[in-house]
Amino acid sequence: MVVSLVSPRLLMIGGGAVARVAEVLAQFGLSRPLVVTDPWMASSGTVERLLAPLRAAGIQAAVFSETVSDPTDTVVEAGVARLRAGDFDCLIGFGGGSPMDTAKAMAILAAAPAGTHIRAFKVPAQANRAALPVICVPTTAGTGSEVTRFTVITDTGRDEKMLIAGLGALPLAAVVDYELTFSVPPRTTADTGIDSLTHALEAFVSRRANPEADQYALRAMRLIAPHLRAVYREPGNARAREAMMLGATLAGLAFSNASVALVHGMSRPIGAHFHVPHGLSNAMLLPVVTEYSLPAALPRYAEAARAMGVASAAEGDQSAAAKLLEELRALNRDLEVPTPRAYGIEEARWNELLPRMAEQALASGSPANNPRVPDAEEIVALYRRCYAGG
Ligand SMILES: [Fe+2]
């Protein structure tokens, strides 16, 4: 078996690391960054946590702060226009998954001839080229985008969340500082935390799992599972915040080197059509999809349950897997994850869109990595069960 592993060239992890971004730039001979962030990071002053130490090191960074949640093709184009208007040698994605994914997509699009649409790079295309390096500084413990070879961009013309994959989307460096997550509100903390748990679990059961990515996934589950409720209830719990941040990054390395699977495949269309935050739509799907997938990979799910600490080492696979399912349902209750119905999505609209959502889920390629591969009809049935909170 030949395994191909990717990760950023430099990973700096720990409390206070954000103050050392200038040092990271200097190591790579970079000095003219364009910071890519969202309007809240800019207006709340959070981005100063990055900009002030850069200024102290003599770097006046320009800021593009127009990123949106569920980043779009149009914002990526505006970002590239900003990039081309200045003299920059790197991008710094600062924020949650959206600013980081926007920065990565900007680097990919800027390497293409003018007039190219970002959809030219959606899977199965390979987005291997970037115009300039990207340094990522995550402010949530969630997407793992700081270490992955993926970016997800919404095609506004087609209401589709496109998966874009390749070395062009892989950051040069990631600076992972859990102290940036203390101010993340509980809802976002829960959603992003479940997203990272989903990354680890899906990477571990994926048909593209491999022994190396497994180690990242297992370590991530050991870190995330015992701390997810704590960060939701006690935002100032430093130990829990630190564990979640490291867990999210390791989960990113896990799925970047294996893959995500059916939960993510079905989650993106929910985000595209109903604007449910990514981690939340994952959470809505996770118990239903896990129940469906369990029989096809029982020993793997059982091992995941043991890593998460919800089953003992001595417990048989059947019982451990049942406990995993129980835990996923309990997590959704404890973290107050609504069903699509409770979230306010109208049933008629949901049902009407299901065939299209199933088609988009399958087209993303992620369901094919699932231990049990559904057809469109089965995906529709799973969406229906998810709606009612089944
Ligand atoms: Fe995700």
PDB file of C-alpha atoms and ligand atoms in Angstrom, residues 195 199 264 278 282, ligand 1:
ATOM      1  CA  ASP A 195     -17.774  19.446  12.697  1.00  0.00           C
ATOM      2  CA  HIS A 199     -14.065  14.952  10.392  1.00  0.00           C
ATOM      3  CA  HIS A 264     -20.321  15.878   4.635  1.00  0.00           C
ATOM      4  CA  HIS A 278     -21.827  23.783   8.224  1.00  0.00           C
ATOM      5  CA  ASN A 282     -23.359  17.903  10.070  1.00  0.00           C
TER       6      ASN A 282
HETATM    7 FE    FE B   1     -16.548  19.875   7.906  1.00  0.00          FE
END
